[in-house]
Short mmCIF file of C-alpha atoms in Angstrom, two decimals:
data_model
loop_
_atom_site.label_atom_id
_atom_site.label_comp_id
_atom_site.label_asym_id
_atom_site.label_seq_id
_atom_site.Cartn_x
_atom_site.Cartn_y
_atom_site.Cartn_z
CA MET B 254 75.46 84.63 155.22
CA ALA B 255 78.15 83.17 152.99
CA HIS B 256 75.43 81.51 150.97
CA ALA B 257 73.65 84.84 150.57
CA VAL B 258 76.87 86.50 149.39
CA ARG B 259 77.42 83.86 146.74
CA GLU B 260 73.92 84.36 145.41
CA ASP B 261 74.35 88.10 145.32
CA ALA B 262 77.58 87.76 143.44
CA THR B 263 75.54 86.32 140.60
CA PHE B 264 72.67 88.71 141.01
CA ASN B 265 73.14 91.80 138.88
CA PRO B 266 76.05 93.36 140.74
CA ASP B 267 75.81 96.49 138.62
CA ASN B 268 72.61 97.66 140.43
CA PRO B 269 73.65 99.79 143.51
CA ARG B 270 70.18 99.77 145.12
CA LYS B 271 69.96 95.97 145.15
CA SER B 272 73.49 95.71 146.49
CA GLU B 273 72.68 98.08 149.38
CA TYR B 274 69.50 96.13 150.08
CA PHE B 275 71.52 92.91 150.26
CA ILE B 276 73.95 94.49 152.77
CA CYS B 277 71.07 95.61 155.01
CA GLN B 278 69.57 92.12 154.99
CA MET B 279 72.89 90.56 155.93
CA ARG B 280 73.28 93.07 158.80
CA GLU B 281 69.86 92.26 160.22
CA LEU B 282 70.55 88.52 160.03
CA PHE B 283 73.81 89.00 161.88
CA LEU B 284 72.18 91.17 164.60
CA GLU B 285 69.46 88.60 165.13
CA SER B 286 72.16 86.01 165.80
CA ASN B 287 74.08 88.41 168.11
CA PRO B 288 71.58 90.72 169.93
CA ASN B 289 74.07 91.93 172.57
CA LEU B 290 76.30 94.01 170.22
CA THR B 291 76.76 97.71 170.89
CA GLY B 292 76.09 100.46 168.34
CA ASP B 293 79.75 100.86 167.42
CA GLN B 294 80.10 97.16 166.85
CA GLN B 295 77.03 97.13 164.69
CA ASP B 296 78.45 99.99 162.56
CA ARG B 297 81.76 98.17 162.19
CA ILE B 298 79.96 95.00 161.10
CA HIS B 299 78.00 97.00 158.54
CA THR B 300 81.26 98.48 157.16
CA VAL B 301 82.88 95.04 156.91
CA LEU B 302 79.85 93.61 155.14
CA ARG B 303 79.92 96.51 152.67
CA SER B 304 83.62 95.88 151.93
CA ILE B 305 83.04 92.15 151.46
CA VAL B 306 80.18 92.74 149.03
CA LYS B 307 82.13 95.33 147.02
CA ALA B 308 85.13 93.00 146.76
CA SER B 309 82.89 90.17 145.57
CA ILE B 310 81.23 92.39 143.01
CA GLN B 311 84.66 93.59 141.68
CA LYS B 312 85.92 90.04 141.36
CA ALA B 313 82.77 89.06 139.49
CA LYS B 314 83.22 91.92 137.06
CA GLU B 315 86.88 91.04 136.44
CA ALA B 316 85.89 87.43 135.77
CA VAL B 317 83.34 88.56 133.21
CA VAL B 318 85.90 90.85 131.48
CA VAL B 319 88.48 88.04 131.32
CA GLU B 320 85.90 85.70 129.87
CA GLN B 321 84.95 88.26 127.24
CA LYS B 322 88.60 88.87 126.26
CA GLU B 323 89.23 85.18 125.85
CA ASP B 324 86.35 85.03 123.35
CA ARG B 325 87.66 87.98 121.28
CA ASN B 326 89.97 86.20 118.83
CA GLU B 327 90.62 86.59 115.11
CA ARG B 328 87.66 84.45 114.16
CA GLU B 329 85.24 86.53 116.24
CA LEU B 330 86.75 89.73 114.88
CA ALA B 331 86.22 88.64 111.28
CA LYS B 332 82.63 87.67 112.07
CA HIS B 333 82.11 91.02 113.77
CA LEU B 334 83.48 92.99 110.80
CA LEU B 335 81.61 91.08 108.12
CA SER B 336 78.30 90.66 109.97
CA ASP B 337 76.67 93.68 108.33
CA TYR B 338 79.29 94.47 105.67
CA TYR B 339 78.04 95.43 102.16
CA GLN B 340 80.64 94.77 99.46
CA TYR B 341 78.92 96.24 96.40
CA THR B 342 79.50 99.96 97.00
CA ARG B 343 82.50 102.10 97.82
CA PRO B 344 83.46 101.68 101.50
CA VAL B 345 83.25 105.38 102.40
CA ARG B 346 80.90 106.94 104.95
CA ASN B 347 80.72 110.24 103.07
CA TYR B 348 79.51 109.82 99.49
CA SER B 349 81.27 112.99 98.28
CA SER B 350 84.71 111.87 99.48
CA VAL B 351 87.21 110.42 96.99
CA LEU B 352 88.57 106.96 97.65
CA ASN B 353 92.35 106.89 97.13
CA VAL B 354 93.78 103.63 95.79
CA THR B 355 97.55 103.16 95.94
CA VAL B 356 99.06 100.96 93.21
CA GLN B 357 102.61 99.71 92.64
CA PRO B 358 102.90 97.09 89.88
CA GLN B 359 105.99 94.91 89.63
CA ILE B 360 107.08 92.87 86.64
CA TYR B 361 107.80 89.41 87.94
CA ASN B 362 108.75 87.99 84.56
CA LEU B 363 108.76 88.92 80.88
CA VAL B 364 107.31 85.71 79.47
CA GLU B 365 107.27 86.31 75.71
CA VAL B 366 107.70 88.96 73.03
CA ASN B 367 105.87 88.19 69.80
CA GLU B 368 107.17 90.60 67.17
CA GLN B 369 105.12 89.15 64.33
CA ASN B 370 101.80 89.66 66.16
CA GLU B 371 103.08 92.78 67.96
CA GLN B 372 102.23 91.47 71.43
CA ILE B 373 104.09 90.89 74.69
CA LYS B 374 103.19 88.58 77.57
CA ILE B 375 104.20 89.54 81.10
CA LEU B 376 103.54 88.20 84.60
CA LEU B 377 102.62 91.07 86.92
CA TRP B 378 102.44 91.50 90.66
CA PHE B 379 99.90 94.28 91.17
CA PRO B 380 99.68 95.35 94.87
CA GLN B 381 96.82 97.76 95.63
CA SER B 382 95.80 99.34 98.92
CA TRP B 383 92.98 101.62 100.09
CA LYS B 384 91.09 102.59 103.22
CA ASP B 385 87.82 100.84 104.06
CA ASP B 386 85.79 102.88 106.56
CA TYR B 387 83.77 99.80 107.56
CA LEU B 388 86.69 97.53 108.44
CA THR B 389 88.01 99.27 111.57
CA TRP B 390 88.34 98.20 115.23
CA ASP B 391 90.15 99.07 118.45
CA PRO B 392 93.03 96.64 119.10
CA LYS B 393 92.65 97.19 122.86
CA GLU B 394 89.20 95.66 122.77
CA TRP B 395 90.37 92.69 120.69
CA ASN B 396 93.37 91.35 122.60
CA GLY B 397 95.79 93.60 120.66
CA ILE B 398 94.88 92.23 117.22
CA GLU B 399 96.07 94.80 114.65
CA ARG B 400 95.89 92.84 111.39
CA ILE B 401 93.74 90.01 110.06
CA ILE B 402 93.44 88.11 106.79
CA ILE B 403 90.07 88.12 105.00
CA PRO B 404 89.20 86.49 101.64
CA LYS B 405 89.03 89.24 99.04
CA SER B 406 85.73 87.85 97.77
CA GLN B 407 84.09 88.95 101.04
CA ILE B 408 84.94 92.67 100.81
CA TRP B 409 84.82 95.51 98.30
CA ILE B 410 87.65 95.43 95.73
CA PRO B 411 88.48 98.26 93.27
CA ASP B 412 87.74 97.33 89.65
CA GLY B 413 91.13 98.32 88.22
CA TYR B 414 91.61 96.98 84.69
CA ILE B 415 94.37 96.93 82.06
CA PHE B 416 92.63 98.26 78.95
CA ASN B 417 95.05 97.26 76.18
CA THR B 418 95.09 93.55 76.98
CA VAL B 419 94.42 90.85 74.42
CA GLU B 420 94.04 88.26 77.17
CA GLU B 421 94.26 88.45 80.96
CA THR B 422 94.27 85.63 83.48
CA GLU B 423 94.87 85.39 87.22
CA PRO B 424 96.90 82.28 88.10
CA LEU B 425 96.00 82.79 91.78
CA GLU B 426 92.32 83.67 91.99
CA ASN B 427 91.32 82.72 95.55
CA HIS B 428 93.75 84.88 97.46
CA ASN B 429 93.21 87.03 100.53
CA ALA B 430 93.28 90.64 101.62
CA ARG B 431 95.33 92.00 104.51
CA VAL B 432 93.21 94.29 106.71
CA ARG B 433 94.65 96.61 109.36
CA TYR B 434 92.79 97.94 112.39
CA ASP B 435 92.60 101.48 110.93
CA GLY B 436 90.81 100.22 107.81
CA ARG B 437 93.80 100.00 105.48
CA VAL B 438 93.30 97.09 103.07
CA GLU B 439 96.03 95.63 100.85
CA VAL B 440 95.61 93.01 98.12
CA ASP B 441 98.33 91.54 95.90
CA PHE B 442 96.86 90.78 92.49
CA ASN B 443 98.73 88.28 90.31
CA LYS B 444 98.08 88.73 86.58
CA LEU B 445 99.34 87.06 83.41
CA VAL B 446 98.56 89.55 80.64
CA ASP B 447 98.94 89.63 76.88
CA LEU B 448 99.43 93.25 75.81
CA THR B 449 99.27 94.87 72.40
CA CYS B 450 102.59 96.58 71.68
CA PRO B 451 103.27 98.16 68.26
CA MET B 452 106.79 97.12 67.26
CA SER B 453 109.38 99.33 65.58
CA VAL B 454 111.89 96.89 64.10
CA LEU B 455 113.85 99.15 61.76
CA SER B 456 116.93 98.68 63.97
CA PHE B 457 116.50 94.90 64.42
CA PRO B 458 118.41 93.17 66.07
CA PHE B 459 119.61 96.29 67.92
CA ASP B 460 116.08 97.60 68.44
CA VAL B 461 114.51 99.09 71.55
CA GLN B 462 110.76 98.67 72.06
CA LEU B 463 108.46 100.89 74.14
CA CYS B 464 105.23 99.22 75.26
CA ALA B 465 102.43 101.04 77.08
CA LEU B 466 100.21 99.48 79.76
CA GLN B 467 96.99 101.48 80.25
CA PHE B 468 95.44 100.95 83.70
CA GLY B 469 92.42 102.49 85.36
CA SER B 470 89.02 101.93 86.96
CA TRP B 471 86.44 100.45 84.64
CA SER B 472 83.36 101.91 86.41
CA TYR B 473 84.32 104.65 88.87
CA GLN B 474 85.08 108.13 87.59
CA ALA B 475 87.73 110.51 88.88
CA HIS B 476 85.41 112.03 91.53
CA ALA B 477 84.90 108.57 93.04
CA ILE B 478 88.33 106.90 92.80
CA SER B 479 91.74 108.51 92.58
CA PHE B 480 94.99 106.60 92.12
CA ASN B 481 98.14 107.19 94.11
CA VAL B 482 101.05 105.95 91.95
CA LEU B 483 104.15 104.69 93.73
CA ASP B 484 107.51 104.27 92.02
CA THR B 485 107.53 101.15 89.91
CA PHE B 486 110.46 98.78 89.86
CA VAL B 487 111.57 95.53 88.29
CA PRO B 488 113.00 92.83 90.56
CA LYS B 489 116.58 91.82 89.75
CA LYS B 490 115.55 88.22 89.28
CA SER B 491 113.19 89.21 86.46
CA LYS B 492 115.29 88.27 83.42
CA ASN B 493 114.63 87.18 79.87
CA SER B 494 117.00 85.31 77.56
CA GLU B 495 116.33 87.61 74.60
CA TRP B 496 115.33 90.96 76.12
CA ASP B 497 116.60 93.35 78.79
CA ILE B 498 114.09 95.48 80.70
CA VAL B 499 115.55 98.98 80.55
CA SER B 500 112.88 100.89 82.50
CA PHE B 501 109.32 100.69 83.79
CA ASN B 502 107.85 104.15 84.44
CA ALA B 503 104.37 105.46 85.22
CA THR B 504 102.45 108.56 84.20
CA LYS B 505 99.00 109.49 85.57
CA MET B 506 96.56 111.51 83.53
CA THR B 507 92.88 112.42 83.46
CA THR B 508 90.96 111.43 80.35
CA LYS B 509 87.53 112.59 79.25
CA TYR B 510 85.27 110.23 77.32
CA GLY B 511 81.91 111.02 75.79
CA ASP B 512 78.92 109.04 76.99
CA THR B 513 75.70 108.00 75.26
CA LEU B 514 73.68 110.68 77.07
CA GLY B 515 75.46 113.60 75.49
CA GLY B 516 77.77 114.28 78.42
CA PHE B 517 81.25 113.27 79.45
CA ASN B 518 82.78 110.76 81.82
CA VAL B 519 86.09 111.73 83.41
CA TYR B 520 88.43 108.93 84.48
CA GLU B 521 91.86 108.80 86.03
CA GLU B 522 94.22 106.52 84.08
CA ILE B 523 97.79 105.39 84.61
CA PHE B 524 100.07 104.69 81.67
CA TYR B 525 102.97 102.40 82.47
CA TYR B 526 105.75 102.51 79.88
CA LEU B 527 107.88 99.39 79.59
CA GLU B 528 111.14 99.86 77.67
CA LEU B 529 112.76 96.72 76.30
CA ARG B 530 116.15 96.28 74.61
CA ARG B 531 116.87 93.20 72.54
CA LYS B 532 119.99 91.14 73.22
CA PRO B 533 121.58 90.96 69.74
CA LEU B 534 124.31 88.37 70.36
CA TYR B 535 122.28 85.47 68.97
CA TYR B 536 121.55 87.25 65.69
CA ILE B 537 125.12 88.49 65.37
CA VAL B 538 126.52 84.97 65.71
CA VAL B 539 123.84 83.14 63.74
CA ILE B 540 123.02 85.57 60.90
CA LEU B 541 125.26 88.64 60.71
CA LEU B 542 128.71 87.02 60.91
CA PRO B 543 127.82 84.02 58.70
CA SER B 544 126.36 86.36 56.06
CA PHE B 545 129.49 88.49 56.05
CA LEU B 546 131.81 85.48 55.87
CA ILE B 547 129.78 83.69 53.18
CA VAL B 548 129.76 86.72 50.90
CA THR B 549 133.43 87.48 51.56
CA VAL B 550 134.57 83.93 50.78
CA SER B 551 132.28 83.84 47.74
CA ASN B 552 133.71 87.07 46.34
CA VAL B 553 137.27 85.92 46.89
CA GLY B 554 136.43 82.58 45.28
CA LEU B 555 134.75 84.23 42.30
CA PHE B 556 137.84 86.27 41.47
CA THR B 557 140.57 83.88 42.53
CA PRO B 558 143.18 83.68 39.70
CA HIS B 559 142.06 80.75 37.57
CA GLY B 560 144.05 77.96 35.95
CA VAL B 561 146.21 78.33 32.84
CA HIS B 562 143.39 76.99 30.69
CA GLY B 563 140.91 79.63 31.86
CA ASP B 564 138.23 77.32 33.30
CA ARG B 565 135.68 79.41 35.25
CA GLU B 566 132.55 77.29 35.44
CA GLU B 567 133.06 76.48 39.15
CA HIS B 568 133.32 80.18 39.95
CA VAL B 569 129.89 80.88 38.54
CA SER B 570 128.41 77.91 40.44
CA LEU B 571 129.92 79.28 43.66
CA GLY B 572 128.30 82.66 43.07
CA LEU B 573 124.89 81.15 42.36
CA THR B 574 125.11 79.02 45.51
CA THR B 575 125.94 82.13 47.56
CA MET B 576 122.99 84.01 46.10
CA LEU B 577 120.67 81.15 47.01
CA THR B 578 122.07 81.04 50.57
CA MET B 579 121.55 84.78 51.06
CA ALA B 580 117.98 84.50 49.76
CA VAL B 581 117.24 81.80 52.35
CA ILE B 582 118.77 83.90 55.17
CA LEU B 583 116.76 86.95 54.06
CA ASP B 584 113.56 84.88 54.20
CA MET B 585 114.47 83.71 57.72
CA VAL B 586 114.94 87.29 58.94
CA THR B 587 111.85 88.83 57.38
CA GLY B 588 109.70 85.85 58.40
CA GLN B 589 110.11 86.76 62.09
CA MET B 590 109.26 90.43 61.68
CA PRO B 591 105.81 92.07 61.45
CA ARG B 592 104.61 93.14 58.01
CA SER B 593 105.17 96.79 58.82
CA ALA B 594 104.95 99.76 56.49
CA GLU B 595 107.95 101.31 58.21
CA GLY B 596 110.41 99.38 56.08
CA ILE B 597 112.79 96.46 56.13
CA PRO B 598 114.63 95.72 59.42
CA LEU B 599 118.30 96.63 59.65
CA LEU B 600 119.50 93.03 59.60
CA GLY B 601 117.17 92.24 56.71
CA MET B 602 118.48 95.27 54.83
CA TYR B 603 122.04 94.09 55.47
CA VAL B 604 121.29 90.60 54.15
CA LEU B 605 119.60 92.17 51.12
CA ILE B 606 122.66 94.35 50.43
CA GLU B 607 124.89 91.29 50.80
CA PHE B 608 122.66 89.54 48.27
CA VAL B 609 123.02 92.49 45.86
CA ILE B 610 126.81 92.46 46.32
CA SER B 611 126.82 88.75 45.49
CA VAL B 612 124.72 89.38 42.36
CA ILE B 613 127.01 92.19 41.19
CA ALA B 614 130.09 90.07 41.86
CA VAL B 615 128.65 87.19 39.82
CA LEU B 616 127.76 89.57 36.97
CA VAL B 617 131.25 91.06 36.96
CA SER B 618 132.73 87.57 36.99
CA VAL B 619 130.52 86.58 34.03
CA VAL B 620 131.56 89.71 32.12
CA ILE B 621 135.24 88.88 32.71
CA ILE B 622 134.68 85.30 31.53
CA PHE B 623 132.84 86.48 28.43
CA ALA B 624 135.44 89.13 27.58
CA HIS B 625 138.33 86.72 28.12
CA GLU B 626 136.70 84.07 25.94
CA ARG B 627 135.98 86.54 23.12
CA MET B 628 139.51 87.92 23.13
CA LEU B 629 140.94 84.42 22.73
CA TYR B 630 138.33 83.31 20.20
CA LEU B 631 138.85 86.36 17.97
CA ASP B 632 142.62 86.25 18.44
CA ALA B 633 142.48 89.95 19.27
CA THR B 634 145.70 91.86 19.62
CA PRO B 635 146.04 93.51 23.04
CA PRO B 636 146.06 97.32 23.08
CA TYR B 637 149.40 99.04 23.32
CA TRP B 638 148.99 99.93 27.03
CA VAL B 639 148.03 96.34 27.85
CA TYR B 640 151.01 95.06 25.91
CA LYS B 641 153.34 97.43 27.72
CA LEU B 642 151.98 96.50 31.19
CA PHE B 643 151.83 92.75 30.84
CA SER B 644 154.48 91.84 28.21
CA ASP B 645 157.86 90.65 29.46
CA GLU B 646 159.41 90.69 25.95
CA CYS B 647 163.15 91.15 26.33
CA LYS B 648 164.28 90.56 22.74
CA MET B 649 165.97 93.34 20.85
CA SER B 650 163.94 95.12 18.20
CA LEU B 651 164.94 94.91 14.53
CA GLU B 652 166.30 98.45 14.59
CA GLU B 653 168.68 97.54 17.42
CA ILE B 654 169.76 94.39 15.59
CA GLU B 655 170.35 96.32 12.38
CA GLU B 656 172.41 98.93 14.20
CA ASP B 657 174.43 96.12 15.69
CA PHE B 658 174.92 94.54 12.27
CA CYS B 659 176.07 97.77 10.63
CA SER B 660 179.56 97.15 11.92
CA LYS B 661 179.67 93.84 10.02
CA PRO B 662 180.83 93.37 6.38
CA ALA B 663 178.22 94.26 3.75
CA ASP B 664 177.66 90.77 2.40
CA LEU B 665 177.30 89.36 5.84
CA VAL B 666 174.92 92.17 6.77
CA GLN B 667 172.70 91.48 3.81
CA GLU B 668 172.57 87.82 4.55
CA LEU B 669 171.87 88.36 8.24
CA ARG B 670 169.19 90.92 7.50
CA PHE B 671 167.42 88.52 5.19
CA CYS B 672 167.58 85.84 7.83
CA MET B 673 166.19 88.16 10.50
CA GLU B 674 163.24 89.09 8.35
CA GLU B 675 162.45 85.46 7.76
CA ILE B 676 162.81 84.70 11.43
CA LYS B 677 160.56 87.64 12.35
CA ARG B 678 157.90 86.54 9.91
CA TYR B 679 158.07 83.03 11.26
CA LEU B 680 157.86 84.19 14.87
CA ASP B 681 154.96 86.47 14.08
CA GLU B 682 153.06 83.64 12.52
CA GLN B 683 153.92 80.92 15.02
CA GLU B 684 154.14 82.80 18.29
CA GLY B 685 151.77 85.73 17.80
CA THR B 686 148.73 83.84 18.94
CA GLU B 687 150.43 82.36 21.99
CA LYS B 688 151.86 85.72 23.00
CA ASN B 689 148.46 87.39 22.81
CA ARG B 690 146.95 84.57 24.84
CA ILE B 691 149.53 84.97 27.58
CA ILE B 692 149.10 88.74 27.71
CA TRP B 693 145.33 88.43 27.88
CA GLN B 694 145.72 85.78 30.55
CA ARG B 695 147.83 88.11 32.66
CA PHE B 696 145.48 91.02 32.08
CA PHE B 697 142.36 89.17 33.20
CA SER B 698 144.22 87.58 36.13
CA TRP B 699 145.04 91.03 37.42
CA ALA B 700 141.45 92.07 36.78
CA ASP B 701 140.33 89.16 39.00
CA ILE B 702 142.67 90.24 41.78
CA LEU B 703 141.58 93.88 41.64
CA PHE B 704 137.87 93.04 41.63
CA SER B 705 138.38 90.57 44.46
CA ILE B 706 140.01 93.30 46.56
CA PHE B 707 137.34 95.81 45.53
CA PHE B 708 134.40 93.61 46.58
CA PHE B 709 136.14 92.58 49.81
CA VAL B 710 136.72 96.21 50.79
CA ALA B 711 133.18 97.17 49.72
CA ASN B 712 131.70 94.37 51.85
CA CYS B 713 133.74 95.43 54.88
CA LEU B 714 132.79 99.10 54.45
CA VAL B 715 129.09 98.29 54.11
CA THR B 716 129.15 96.14 57.26
CA PHE B 717 131.10 98.76 59.22
CA TYR B 718 128.84 101.61 58.10
CA MET B 719 125.57 99.82 58.91
CA PHE B 720 126.52 98.49 62.37
CA PHE B 721 129.10 101.00 63.60
CA GLU B 722 126.77 102.90 65.96
CA PHE B 723 125.44 99.68 67.50
CA ILE B 724 128.61 97.61 67.87
CA PHE B 725 131.15 100.26 68.80
#
């Protein structure tokens, strides 16, 4: 009997008719071995046999279920999901339904800003998620598995593309997709992109640039794929030595493009606007302050009161050296900027104005040298107002001397008057030239001082006016 039970346990226990037949056979075998049993005893034996068979069948079923659960692991689940999966069409069961793709790009690093070529290079994390109707399962049937990892090359992936890229690469190409039991799929794309970004450098080095990143599906129109845009953000660790990322915002719009068949294709596109602010400290220390100090020292040197002999050749050499220095600095500034029709950058304009100030200062210095030399060469008499301002003559005039001599005896007065006239004539002849030279020397020395102050103040005012709104 026990042997018969063991065989039945392996014999299709799900068929009730065969199970009842097995019980009847076991009852007859038992009665043949014990023919003296009463009717009640026979019924009780039949009931016990039925209970034994049912218990055996239940245990067999539980063993089969346990065995099946042990085989349902992540590997079997992936094989089950991908066995008849087709990755070349949208994973929706209803063709008319729109597939929603959620995107949330993150700027991992601002790699480079190329102002001359008007391009920026950024490293992007581009998470995207959507629902795949053909990648679903019941966790209860698969040992509670709720999430698995599948290579993204094995499933359908949206063809999102950044349209205004010069070059795009994916440093991590063979990465995976995270799939949830309800069909939600999430993939983290890693992109190194070169973007075109028209530069406005009129305020350089205090400029702010706004670059647009145009993203959308390359093939699927708006009725097939719609984008759900989450708030973008920039991680705190994303820093650049020359630029600060001010903001990174997104705007979704629908754009209509004409096709070659005479109709229109309607696409959903997302425009991400990246606002960058330049860190100006480097240019302030390396270009702005040296330019200001060079021109200031040059102007002071050009108009520093000269020696008693009027030598000014070194002053002109100093001015020419300054002009050459400013020309080199101007070439350095403009060489880094794009050849834009907007105009010259602010720092370049400042260096150009400093160059003009240096030129004007040199010209004024040359005019003063020329005028001073001509006055001495022609032995010109200073005008009355110049004589009054710069002469320290303290001798009494002839009229005062004559009035003083009127109280003297007549003969003595005549003799003294004759002597004074001779002395005056002698002084006029011998000291006239030297006196004029000294007066002209004082006049042009004061002219040097005044022009030095004028150009110093003008340089300070120009610098303050041009950079006031940025520095203060």
